[in-house]
Short mmCIF file of C-alpha atoms in Angstrom, two decimals:
data_model
loop_
_atom_site.label_atom_id
_atom_site.label_comp_id
_atom_site.label_asym_id
_atom_site.label_seq_id
_atom_site.Cartn_x
_atom_site.Cartn_y
_atom_site.Cartn_z
CA MET A 1 0.00 0.00 0.00
CA THR A 2 1.23 3.47 -0.81
CA GLN A 3 0.27 6.98 0.12
CA SER A 4 0.39 10.10 -2.00
CA SER A 5 -0.61 13.74 -2.03
CA SER A 6 -1.04 15.07 -5.55
CA ALA A 7 -0.77 18.70 -6.54
CA THR A 8 -2.30 18.27 -9.96
CA GLY A 9 -3.67 14.82 -10.56
CA SER A 10 -3.52 11.54 -8.72
CA GLY A 11 -0.42 9.80 -7.42
CA ARG A 12 1.56 7.96 -10.08
CA THR A 13 4.67 5.82 -10.18
CA PRO A 14 7.66 8.16 -10.56
CA GLY A 15 9.63 8.06 -13.78
CA LYS A 16 6.91 6.39 -15.88
CA MET A 17 5.09 8.03 -18.78
CA SER A 18 1.90 6.28 -17.64
CA ARG A 19 1.69 8.82 -14.83
CA ARG A 20 0.34 11.30 -17.35
CA GLY A 21 -2.97 9.48 -17.44
CA GLY A 22 -6.23 11.04 -16.27
CA LYS A 23 -7.49 11.35 -12.72
CA SER A 24 -8.72 8.29 -10.94
CA SER A 25 -12.21 8.53 -9.51
CA GLY A 26 -11.73 5.58 -7.14
CA PRO A 27 -10.43 5.60 -3.56
CA GLU A 28 -6.71 6.00 -2.91
CA PRO A 29 -4.89 3.36 -0.82
CA TYR A 30 -3.72 4.48 2.62
CA ASP A 31 -1.03 2.88 4.78
CA PHE A 32 -1.89 3.34 8.47
CA ARG A 33 1.60 2.22 9.46
CA ARG A 34 3.04 5.25 7.68
CA PRO A 35 0.56 8.13 8.03
CA THR A 36 0.84 11.09 5.70
CA LYS A 37 2.44 14.06 7.40
CA LEU A 38 2.05 16.54 4.57
CA SER A 39 -1.00 18.72 5.12
CA ARG A 40 -2.80 20.68 2.43
CA GLU A 41 -0.91 23.78 3.52
CA HIS A 42 2.41 21.98 3.06
CA ILE A 43 1.37 20.70 -0.36
CA ARG A 44 0.27 24.18 -1.39
CA THR A 45 3.57 25.69 -0.26
CA LEU A 46 5.54 23.11 -2.23
CA GLN A 47 3.24 23.50 -5.22
CA ILE A 48 3.92 27.24 -5.40
CA ALA A 49 7.68 26.64 -5.20
CA TYR A 50 7.67 23.87 -7.81
CA GLU A 51 5.45 25.77 -10.22
CA THR A 52 7.95 28.62 -10.03
CA PHE A 53 10.74 26.13 -10.65
CA ALA A 54 8.88 24.67 -13.65
CA ARG A 55 8.48 28.10 -15.24
CA GLN A 56 12.11 29.02 -14.64
CA TYR A 57 13.31 25.61 -15.83
CA ALA A 58 11.32 25.90 -19.07
CA THR A 59 12.76 29.37 -19.70
CA LEU A 60 16.27 28.10 -19.02
CA LEU A 61 15.90 25.18 -21.44
CA THR A 62 14.37 27.32 -24.18
CA SER A 63 17.07 29.99 -23.97
CA SER A 64 19.99 27.58 -23.55
CA LEU A 65 18.97 24.99 -26.14
CA ARG A 66 17.26 27.36 -28.60
CA ALA A 67 14.43 24.86 -28.79
CA VAL A 68 10.85 25.23 -27.58
CA SER A 69 10.71 23.59 -24.15
CA GLN A 70 7.92 23.10 -21.64
CA VAL A 71 7.98 21.99 -18.01
CA SER A 72 4.80 21.62 -15.95
CA LEU A 73 4.13 20.19 -12.50
CA ILE A 74 2.20 16.90 -12.39
CA SER A 75 2.14 15.77 -8.76
CA ILE A 76 3.76 15.98 -5.34
CA GLU A 77 3.98 12.67 -3.47
CA GLN A 78 5.28 11.36 -0.18
CA LEU A 79 7.02 8.02 -0.70
CA THR A 80 9.83 5.97 0.74
CA TYR A 81 13.20 6.14 -0.95
CA ASP A 82 12.91 2.49 -2.01
CA GLU A 83 9.51 3.12 -3.63
CA TYR A 84 10.92 6.08 -5.53
CA ILE A 85 14.03 4.29 -6.79
CA SER A 86 12.19 1.11 -7.74
CA GLY A 87 9.79 3.13 -9.90
CA LEU A 88 12.54 4.66 -12.05
CA SER A 89 13.54 3.18 -15.37
CA SER A 90 17.12 2.25 -16.23
CA PRO A 91 19.15 3.74 -17.79
CA THR A 92 18.17 7.27 -16.80
CA ILE A 93 19.89 10.44 -15.61
CA VAL A 94 20.04 10.51 -11.79
CA ALA A 95 21.77 13.73 -10.74
CA MET A 96 22.48 13.72 -6.99
CA PHE A 97 23.13 17.03 -5.26
CA ARG A 98 23.60 18.41 -1.76
CA ILE A 99 21.05 20.84 -0.35
CA ASP A 100 23.22 22.76 2.11
CA PRO A 101 22.58 23.95 4.77
CA LEU A 102 19.98 21.16 5.14
CA PRO A 103 21.25 17.62 5.78
CA GLY A 104 20.94 14.84 3.25
CA ASN A 105 21.08 14.53 -0.53
CA ALA A 106 18.46 15.20 -3.18
CA ILE A 107 17.94 13.88 -6.72
CA LEU A 108 17.01 15.44 -10.05
CA GLU A 109 16.00 12.68 -12.49
CA PHE A 110 14.98 12.70 -16.15
CA SER A 111 15.26 10.34 -19.09
CA LEU A 112 18.55 9.66 -20.85
CA SER A 113 16.99 10.35 -24.27
CA THR A 114 15.96 13.83 -23.09
CA ALA A 115 19.49 14.47 -21.86
CA MET A 116 20.88 13.40 -25.25
CA ALA A 117 18.37 15.68 -26.98
CA CYS A 118 19.48 18.62 -24.80
CA ILE A 119 23.12 17.99 -25.67
CA ASP A 120 22.22 17.66 -29.36
CA HIS A 121 20.52 21.06 -29.29
CA MET A 122 23.45 22.64 -27.40
CA LEU A 123 25.79 21.42 -30.15
CA GLY A 124 23.55 22.86 -32.86
CA GLY A 125 21.74 19.66 -33.78
CA PRO A 126 18.05 19.29 -34.65
CA GLY A 127 17.15 16.93 -31.79
CA GLY A 128 14.98 13.98 -32.78
CA PRO A 129 15.56 10.32 -31.86
CA GLN A 130 18.63 9.77 -29.67
CA PRO A 131 20.83 6.74 -28.95
CA GLN A 132 20.56 4.97 -25.60
CA ARG A 133 24.15 5.03 -24.38
CA ALA A 134 26.32 6.57 -21.70
CA LEU A 135 27.50 10.13 -22.23
CA SER A 136 30.91 10.68 -23.79
CA ASP A 137 33.73 12.72 -22.23
CA ILE A 138 32.66 15.73 -24.33
CA GLU A 139 28.96 15.41 -23.57
CA THR A 140 29.31 14.96 -19.79
CA PRO A 141 30.59 18.50 -19.02
CA LEU A 142 27.79 19.98 -21.14
CA LEU A 143 25.16 18.12 -19.13
CA TYR A 144 26.88 19.03 -15.85
CA GLY A 145 26.72 22.70 -16.77
CA LEU A 146 23.04 22.49 -17.70
CA ILE A 147 22.12 20.70 -14.46
CA GLU A 148 24.08 23.20 -12.35
CA ARG A 149 22.10 26.05 -13.91
CA THR A 150 18.93 24.05 -13.26
CA LEU A 151 19.86 23.77 -9.58
CA GLY A 152 20.25 27.54 -9.54
CA GLU A 153 16.62 27.84 -10.61
CA LEU A 154 15.64 25.37 -7.88
CA ARG A 155 17.43 27.54 -5.32
CA TYR A 156 15.51 30.59 -6.57
CA ALA A 157 12.17 28.77 -6.39
CA PHE A 158 12.72 27.66 -2.78
CA GLU A 159 13.84 31.03 -1.42
CA GLY A 160 10.41 31.53 0.15
CA ILE A 161 10.79 28.27 2.12
CA VAL A 162 14.50 27.94 2.83
CA VAL A 163 17.72 29.41 1.44
CA LEU A 164 19.39 26.44 -0.24
CA ARG A 165 22.83 26.11 -1.75
CA PRO A 166 22.34 23.09 -4.05
CA GLU A 167 25.60 21.62 -5.31
CA LEU A 168 25.81 18.82 -7.88
CA THR A 169 27.87 15.87 -6.64
CA THR A 170 27.53 13.03 -9.16
CA ILE A 171 25.44 11.61 -12.02
CA GLU A 172 24.39 7.96 -12.19
CA TYR A 173 22.68 6.05 -15.01
CA ASN A 174 21.36 3.19 -12.88
CA PRO A 175 18.99 4.33 -10.09
CA GLN A 176 20.06 1.37 -7.93
CA PHE A 177 23.55 2.90 -7.70
CA ALA A 178 22.19 6.20 -6.35
CA GLN A 179 22.82 6.09 -2.60
CA ALA A 180 20.94 9.21 -1.49
CA GLY A 181 19.22 7.66 1.53
CA ALA A 182 18.12 4.50 3.30
CA ALA A 183 15.39 2.35 1.76
CA SER A 184 12.85 3.24 4.46
CA ASP A 185 13.58 6.99 4.50
CA ALA A 186 10.62 9.18 3.65
CA VAL A 187 11.06 11.45 0.63
CA ILE A 188 9.00 14.06 -1.18
CA VAL A 189 8.85 13.32 -4.90
CA SER A 190 7.67 15.98 -7.34
CA SER A 191 6.94 14.95 -10.92
CA PHE A 192 7.09 17.21 -13.97
CA GLU A 193 6.09 16.79 -17.58
CA MET A 194 9.24 17.84 -19.46
CA ARG A 195 9.30 18.49 -23.20
CA VAL A 196 12.38 19.53 -25.18
CA GLY A 197 11.58 19.97 -28.84
CA THR A 198 9.97 16.71 -29.89
CA GLU A 199 11.38 14.73 -26.96
CA GLU A 200 9.29 14.41 -23.81
CA CYS A 201 9.51 12.56 -20.51
CA VAL A 202 8.52 12.76 -16.86
CA ALA A 203 11.22 14.36 -14.72
CA THR A 204 11.31 14.04 -10.92
CA VAL A 205 12.83 15.93 -8.02
CA CYS A 206 13.33 13.91 -4.82
CA LEU A 207 13.95 15.76 -1.54
CA PRO A 208 14.55 14.12 1.87
CA PHE A 209 11.39 14.47 3.93
CA GLY A 210 13.18 14.92 7.26
CA SER A 211 15.14 17.90 5.93
CA ILE A 212 12.44 19.89 4.15
CA PHE A 213 9.45 19.14 6.40
CA PRO A 214 10.60 21.32 9.35
CA LYS A 215 10.98 24.25 6.95
CA LEU A 216 7.41 23.76 5.76
CA GLN A 217 6.28 24.04 9.37
CA GLY A 218 8.13 27.31 9.86
CA GLU A 219 9.49 28.08 13.30
CA ARG A 220 7.45 25.26 14.86
CA GLY A 221 9.53 22.50 13.36
CA GLU A 222 13.01 21.33 14.21
CA GLY A 223 15.36 19.47 11.93
CA VAL A 224 15.27 15.68 12.13
CA LEU A 225 18.88 14.52 12.23
CA THR A 226 20.30 11.05 12.39
CA ASP A 227 22.87 10.15 15.02
CA ALA A 228 25.65 10.33 12.43
CA GLN A 229 24.49 13.75 11.20
CA ARG A 230 24.20 15.06 14.76
CA ALA A 231 27.69 13.77 15.58
CA ALA A 232 29.06 15.38 12.41
CA ARG A 233 27.40 18.70 13.30
CA ASP A 234 28.82 18.61 16.85
CA ALA A 235 32.27 17.77 15.53
CA ALA A 236 32.07 20.64 13.04
CA TYR A 237 31.03 23.00 15.84
CA ARG A 238 33.98 21.92 17.99
CA ASN A 239 36.38 22.33 15.07
CA VAL A 240 35.10 25.82 14.36
CA VAL A 241 35.42 26.84 18.01
CA ALA A 242 38.94 25.39 18.24
CA GLY A 243 39.92 27.11 15.00
CA LEU A 244 38.58 30.47 16.15
CA GLU A 245 40.30 30.20 19.53
CA GLY A 246 43.65 29.56 17.83
CA ALA A 247 43.29 32.10 15.03
CA PRO A 248 45.70 35.08 15.23
CA ILE A 249 43.94 38.46 15.53
CA GLU A 250 45.52 41.89 15.22
CA VAL A 251 44.93 43.92 18.39
CA ALA A 252 45.73 47.61 18.79
CA VAL A 253 45.80 49.92 21.82
CA ARG A 254 44.59 53.32 20.67
CA PHE A 255 44.40 56.88 21.88
CA GLN A 256 41.30 58.87 21.09
CA PRO A 257 41.51 60.20 17.50
CA VAL A 258 42.34 63.83 16.76
CA ARG A 259 41.28 65.90 13.76
CA MET A 260 43.89 67.70 11.70
CA HIS A 261 43.86 69.75 8.52
CA PRO A 262 45.57 68.26 5.46
CA ALA A 263 47.97 71.19 5.41
CA ASP A 264 49.07 70.35 8.96
CA LEU A 265 49.63 66.69 8.05
CA ILE A 266 51.70 67.59 4.99
CA GLY A 267 53.74 70.05 7.00
CA LEU A 268 54.70 67.63 9.80
CA GLN A 269 58.44 67.47 10.46
CA PRO A 270 60.48 65.43 12.96
CA GLY A 271 60.32 67.26 16.26
CA ASP A 272 56.84 68.73 15.76
CA VAL A 273 54.38 68.25 18.61
CA VAL A 274 50.85 66.99 17.90
CA PRO A 275 48.36 67.76 20.69
CA LEU A 276 46.10 64.78 21.45
CA ALA A 277 42.55 64.99 22.73
CA HIS A 278 43.19 62.04 25.03
CA THR A 279 43.41 63.13 28.68
CA THR A 280 45.91 61.52 31.03
CA SER A 281 43.09 60.21 33.24
CA THR A 282 41.37 58.31 30.41
CA PRO A 283 42.44 54.72 29.70
CA LEU A 284 43.32 53.63 26.19
CA ALA A 285 40.97 51.52 24.05
CA VAL A 286 41.93 47.93 23.17
CA VAL A 287 40.55 47.43 19.66
CA THR A 288 40.32 44.67 17.07
CA ALA A 289 38.48 45.01 13.74
CA ASP A 290 37.42 48.53 14.86
CA ILE A 291 35.58 47.00 17.84
CA THR A 292 36.55 48.13 21.35
CA PHE A 293 36.42 45.11 23.67
CA ALA A 294 38.57 46.30 26.63
CA TYR A 295 40.41 49.27 28.14
CA ALA A 296 44.00 49.47 29.33
CA VAL A 297 46.65 51.80 30.73
CA PRO A 298 50.17 51.87 29.28
CA GLY A 299 53.25 50.54 31.02
CA ALA A 300 56.31 48.37 30.45
CA GLN A 301 57.34 44.78 30.95
CA GLY A 302 61.08 44.42 30.95
CA ASN A 303 62.43 46.26 27.93
CA ARG A 304 59.10 46.10 26.07
CA MET A 305 56.14 48.42 26.12
CA ALA A 306 52.98 46.83 27.51
CA CYS A 307 49.51 47.70 28.75
CA LEU A 308 47.49 46.69 31.77
CA VAL A 309 43.82 45.84 31.17
CA VAL A 310 41.57 47.81 33.53
CA PRO A 311 37.80 47.87 34.10
CA SER A 312 35.72 49.82 31.62
CA PRO A 313 35.46 53.49 32.65
CA GLN A 314 32.10 54.48 34.08
CA PRO A 315 30.48 57.78 33.08
CA GLY A 316 31.41 60.56 35.51
CA ARG A 317 34.19 58.53 37.17
CA ARG A 318 37.83 59.52 36.70
CA PRO A 319 40.82 57.32 37.44
CA THR A 320 43.11 58.35 40.27
CA HIS A 321 46.11 60.46 39.33
CA GLY A 322 48.35 57.86 40.88
CA SER A 323 47.41 55.33 38.18
CA PRO A 324 49.78 54.64 35.28
CA ALA A 325 47.42 56.60 33.05
CA GLY A 326 48.13 59.74 35.06
CA GLN A 327 51.82 59.44 34.23
CA LEU A 328 51.25 60.02 30.52
CA GLY A 329 51.74 63.49 29.08
CA GLN A 330 49.11 65.02 26.89
CA ASN A 331 51.53 65.83 24.09
CA TYR A 332 53.54 63.31 22.12
CA ARG A 333 56.09 63.93 19.45
CA ALA A 334 55.08 62.82 15.96
CA GLU A 335 57.82 60.20 15.74
CA GLU A 336 56.77 58.74 19.12
CA THR A 337 53.09 58.45 18.21
CA SER A 338 54.03 56.64 15.00
CA ARG A 339 55.53 53.90 17.11
#
């Protein structure tokens, strides 16, 4: 028994042209062991995103291939990964891609003959019947480039749901070799009628249910991570923290700035005195990346200049004149301030 939620038409086996048949007026099977979690609101949200993707995809194909192309949404279904893979024909184009920052892998699938027709049009050919064979070393980069641009349109279509960074990882011809999830993992399969010139097929997009479903719920949902994914995320967090703690950062101890005319700057000579607006009772600012994170008073440690970190000055409170800050003069020679 299977379960499905169709956007336009009844549920159909993914990857088969028979899915283009008319609506079924009979009851739909329902598996009580695996209840449907996609509500009508979720389906509607996905439908809007995928219809946008279909329009953008059709425009991309038409402009890139210089052939009249059409892409229209057929259905949106909730299946298991095994049900999806077993319904695909072989050979076919199974393009697996990451959907960062969400966990898991997704699939863009369409027929091999359509892929050959796209390549034929890109090389200036007329399209028409295509051979059923693996892509050559010249054809593979062309298809990679077309799929990467297609993933860019998918990213644009899903901006209202989640900001994705889809990245193509590999292309398989046999669906059984596509290891994008466990057999029992729930997935959301969207089917499209795809027509390139005279060639037509049913294309599918398979997204991991556990990754996209929390985004459909908005702030109410939380990501469903496996133990391995959670461990990988924790390890990445620890690595980032350790890397940041050991990263060198430029730190400066600064006086308060002073304004000068350009003529005064040009006329500076060794021995000239530049009056500073920094009073002797005011501590210096400890700054990195133009952000003041502490205050200090100057001093020395051995034969090196140093500074002593002090509490942040409170408004209306002045340090005692016996502090190291009170030992600083208000005027510094230009060559001393440059150091």
